[in-house]
Amino acid sequence: LECFERAGREARHWNLRPPAVGLLTRRPIAISSTVFVLLMLSSVTFDGLLATPLWAGLAQWMIYSETMRPLLIALQDVTGNAVAAAATIALVAFLLLFQLLYFLFSALVLRSTPANAR
């Protein structure tokens, strides 16, 4: 709006675009932007996972697992209970797995694309 106000009367005009126009660009996207978007997507996906029976079973397994016990006990002092500690471990693992899968499939797509089409 500031640019509109500073422009001369003859230079003022409105540009209305449909939604999502302008999202595609020829410039490469920074890796940090990609990682940030993936973190947001994976955290929302993980939040949805917390409401499923799959998560209930996974949390129960983590709490009673002998291999997870030392890590859960260490985190339990910080989080306050074992379920929150299990959720913290699962969140970090899920975020890393989500990122890894994205970059793996990106590499597969790149490999399957002909060199002249890149």
PDB file of C-alpha atoms in Angstrom:
ATOM      1  CA  LEU A   1       0.000   0.000   0.000  1.00  0.00           C
ATOM      2  CA  GLU A   2       2.906   2.337   0.703  1.00  0.00           C
ATOM      3  CA  CYS A   3       4.201   1.974  -2.863  1.00  0.00           C
ATOM      4  CA  PHE A   4       0.716   2.713  -4.197  1.00  0.00           C
ATOM      5  CA  GLU A   5       0.474   5.896  -2.138  1.00  0.00           C
ATOM      6  CA  ARG A   6       3.930   7.139  -3.204  1.00  0.00           C
ATOM      7  CA  ALA A   7       3.402   6.484  -6.893  1.00  0.00           C
ATOM      8  CA  GLY A   8       2.152   9.262  -9.110  1.00  0.00           C
ATOM      9  CA  ARG A   9      -1.499   9.177 -10.200  1.00  0.00           C
ATOM     10  CA  GLU A  10      -0.618   8.020 -13.731  1.00  0.00           C
ATOM     11  CA  ALA A  11       1.485   5.119 -12.370  1.00  0.00           C
ATOM     12  CA  ARG A  12      -1.170   3.810  -9.971  1.00  0.00           C
ATOM     13  CA  HIS A  13      -3.052   0.693 -10.975  1.00  0.00           C
ATOM     14  CA  TRP A  14      -4.417  -2.432  -9.325  1.00  0.00           C
ATOM     15  CA  ASN A  15      -3.144  -5.906 -10.181  1.00  0.00           C
ATOM     16  CA  LEU A  16      -5.614  -8.609  -9.193  1.00  0.00           C
ATOM     17  CA  ARG A  17      -4.423 -12.176  -9.526  1.00  0.00           C
ATOM     18  CA  PRO A  18      -6.145 -15.500  -8.917  1.00  0.00           C
ATOM     19  CA  PRO A  19      -5.081 -17.361  -5.770  1.00  0.00           C
ATOM     20  CA  ALA A  20      -1.685 -19.102  -5.896  1.00  0.00           C
ATOM     21  CA  VAL A  21      -0.520 -17.228  -9.006  1.00  0.00           C
ATOM     22  CA  GLY A  22       3.081 -16.203  -8.556  1.00  0.00           C
ATOM     23  CA  LEU A  23       4.063 -19.174  -6.397  1.00  0.00           C
ATOM     24  CA  LEU A  24       6.110 -20.784  -9.145  1.00  0.00           C
ATOM     25  CA  THR A  25       9.436 -19.175  -9.829  1.00  0.00           C
ATOM     26  CA  ARG A  26      12.458 -19.950 -11.959  1.00  0.00           C
ATOM     27  CA  ARG A  27      14.830 -18.975  -9.142  1.00  0.00           C
ATOM     28  CA  PRO A  28      16.123 -21.837  -6.994  1.00  0.00           C
ATOM     29  CA  ILE A  29      14.555 -22.064  -3.554  1.00  0.00           C
ATOM     30  CA  ALA A  30      16.988 -21.906  -0.625  1.00  0.00           C
ATOM     31  CA  ILE A  31      17.509 -25.197   1.198  1.00  0.00           C
ATOM     32  CA  SER A  32      16.647 -23.470   4.479  1.00  0.00           C
ATOM     33  CA  SER A  33      13.220 -22.507   3.100  1.00  0.00           C
ATOM     34  CA  THR A  34      12.612 -26.079   1.991  1.00  0.00           C
ATOM     35  CA  VAL A  35      13.637 -27.465   5.375  1.00  0.00           C
ATOM     36  CA  PHE A  36      11.402 -24.944   7.169  1.00  0.00           C
ATOM     37  CA  VAL A  37       8.351 -25.852   5.079  1.00  0.00           C
ATOM     38  CA  LEU A  38       9.047 -29.553   5.606  1.00  0.00           C
ATOM     39  CA  LEU A  39       9.355 -29.013   9.370  1.00  0.00           C
ATOM     40  CA  MET A  40       5.984 -27.281   9.415  1.00  0.00           C
ATOM     41  CA  LEU A  41       4.348 -30.010   7.329  1.00  0.00           C
ATOM     42  CA  SER A  42       5.853 -32.815   9.377  1.00  0.00           C
ATOM     43  CA  SER A  43       4.894 -31.239  12.715  1.00  0.00           C
ATOM     44  CA  VAL A  44       1.271 -30.862  11.574  1.00  0.00           C
ATOM     45  CA  THR A  45       1.310 -34.450  10.310  1.00  0.00           C
ATOM     46  CA  PHE A  46       2.748 -35.655  13.614  1.00  0.00           C
ATOM     47  CA  ASP A  47       0.045 -33.763  15.504  1.00  0.00           C
ATOM     48  CA  GLY A  48      -2.553 -35.661  13.474  1.00  0.00           C
ATOM     49  CA  LEU A  49      -0.769 -38.928  14.229  1.00  0.00           C
ATOM     50  CA  LEU A  50      -1.123 -38.280  17.967  1.00  0.00           C
ATOM     51  CA  ALA A  51      -4.912 -38.709  17.663  1.00  0.00           C
ATOM     52  CA  THR A  52      -4.746 -42.221  16.201  1.00  0.00           C
ATOM     53  CA  PRO A  53      -4.759 -45.703  17.744  1.00  0.00           C
ATOM     54  CA  LEU A  54      -1.427 -46.272  15.999  1.00  0.00           C
ATOM     55  CA  TRP A  55       0.159 -43.611  18.216  1.00  0.00           C
ATOM     56  CA  ALA A  56      -1.415 -45.133  21.344  1.00  0.00           C
ATOM     57  CA  GLY A  57       0.161 -48.479  20.511  1.00  0.00           C
ATOM     58  CA  LEU A  58       3.503 -46.922  19.620  1.00  0.00           C
ATOM     59  CA  ALA A  59       3.583 -44.866  22.830  1.00  0.00           C
ATOM     60  CA  GLN A  60       2.760 -47.936  24.901  1.00  0.00           C
ATOM     61  CA  TRP A  61       5.528 -49.894  23.192  1.00  0.00           C
ATOM     62  CA  MET A  62       8.015 -47.066  23.794  1.00  0.00           C
ATOM     63  CA  ILE A  63       7.108 -46.796  27.482  1.00  0.00           C
ATOM     64  CA  TYR A  64       7.487 -50.525  28.127  1.00  0.00           C
ATOM     65  CA  SER A  65      10.501 -51.069  25.858  1.00  0.00           C
ATOM     66  CA  GLU A  66      13.749 -51.945  27.619  1.00  0.00           C
ATOM     67  CA  THR A  67      15.804 -50.254  24.906  1.00  0.00           C
ATOM     68  CA  MET A  68      13.908 -46.961  25.237  1.00  0.00           C
ATOM     69  CA  ARG A  69      13.844 -46.936  29.045  1.00  0.00           C
ATOM     70  CA  PRO A  70      17.126 -45.020  29.704  1.00  0.00           C
ATOM     71  CA  LEU A  71      16.205 -42.271  27.256  1.00  0.00           C
ATOM     72  CA  LEU A  72      12.645 -42.046  28.576  1.00  0.00           C
ATOM     73  CA  ILE A  73      13.857 -41.787  32.164  1.00  0.00           C
ATOM     74  CA  ALA A  74      16.276 -39.005  31.229  1.00  0.00           C
ATOM     75  CA  LEU A  75      13.572 -37.091  29.358  1.00  0.00           C
ATOM     76  CA  GLN A  76      10.947 -37.779  32.005  1.00  0.00           C
ATOM     77  CA  ASP A  77      12.748 -35.410  34.381  1.00  0.00           C
ATOM     78  CA  VAL A  78      12.371 -32.632  31.801  1.00  0.00           C
ATOM     79  CA  THR A  79       8.894 -33.375  30.423  1.00  0.00           C
ATOM     80  CA  GLY A  80       7.213 -34.507  33.619  1.00  0.00           C
ATOM     81  CA  ASN A  81       5.845 -37.878  32.523  1.00  0.00           C
ATOM     82  CA  ALA A  82       6.683 -40.872  30.359  1.00  0.00           C
ATOM     83  CA  VAL A  83       4.024 -40.203  27.709  1.00  0.00           C
ATOM     84  CA  ALA A  84       5.348 -36.678  27.069  1.00  0.00           C
ATOM     85  CA  ALA A  85       8.889 -38.060  26.937  1.00  0.00           C
ATOM     86  CA  ALA A  86       7.806 -40.697  24.405  1.00  0.00           C
ATOM     87  CA  ALA A  87       6.051 -38.009  22.345  1.00  0.00           C
ATOM     88  CA  THR A  88       9.199 -35.865  22.370  1.00  0.00           C
ATOM     89  CA  ILE A  89      11.350 -38.726  21.105  1.00  0.00           C
ATOM     90  CA  ALA A  90       8.763 -39.640  18.482  1.00  0.00           C
ATOM     91  CA  LEU A  91       8.448 -36.013  17.332  1.00  0.00           C
ATOM     92  CA  VAL A  92      12.177 -35.667  16.719  1.00  0.00           C
ATOM     93  CA  ALA A  93      12.323 -39.050  14.977  1.00  0.00           C
ATOM     94  CA  PHE A  94       9.265 -38.215  12.854  1.00  0.00           C
ATOM     95  CA  LEU A  95      10.675 -34.834  11.806  1.00  0.00           C
ATOM     96  CA  LEU A  96      13.957 -36.430  10.738  1.00  0.00           C
ATOM     97  CA  LEU A  97      12.218 -39.304   8.942  1.00  0.00           C
ATOM     98  CA  PHE A  98       9.891 -36.909   7.094  1.00  0.00           C
ATOM     99  CA  GLN A  99      12.855 -34.817   5.905  1.00  0.00           C
ATOM    100  CA  LEU A 100      14.811 -37.907   4.912  1.00  0.00           C
ATOM    101  CA  LEU A 101      11.909 -39.321   2.889  1.00  0.00           C
ATOM    102  CA  TYR A 102      11.372 -36.016   1.104  1.00  0.00           C
ATOM    103  CA  PHE A 103      15.011 -35.712   0.082  1.00  0.00           C
ATOM    104  CA  LEU A 104      15.164 -39.404  -0.863  1.00  0.00           C
ATOM    105  CA  PHE A 105      12.178 -39.072  -3.198  1.00  0.00           C
ATOM    106  CA  SER A 106      13.571 -35.805  -4.564  1.00  0.00           C
ATOM    107  CA  ALA A 107      16.793 -37.626  -5.438  1.00  0.00           C
ATOM    108  CA  LEU A 108      14.825 -40.462  -7.067  1.00  0.00           C
ATOM    109  CA  VAL A 109      12.842 -37.986  -9.178  1.00  0.00           C
ATOM    110  CA  LEU A 110      16.054 -36.235 -10.187  1.00  0.00           C
ATOM    111  CA  ARG A 111      17.633 -39.545 -11.206  1.00  0.00           C
ATOM    112  CA  SER A 112      14.586 -40.574 -13.225  1.00  0.00           C
ATOM    113  CA  THR A 113      14.454 -37.243 -15.105  1.00  0.00           C
ATOM    114  CA  PRO A 114      16.379 -37.120 -18.384  1.00  0.00           C
ATOM    115  CA  ALA A 115      19.430 -34.849 -18.214  1.00  0.00           C
ATOM    116  CA  ASN A 116      18.170 -32.603 -21.024  1.00  0.00           C
ATOM    117  CA  ALA A 117      14.883 -31.931 -19.146  1.00  0.00           C
ATOM    118  CA  ARG A 118      16.522 -30.618 -15.967  1.00  0.00           C
TER     119      ARG A 118
END
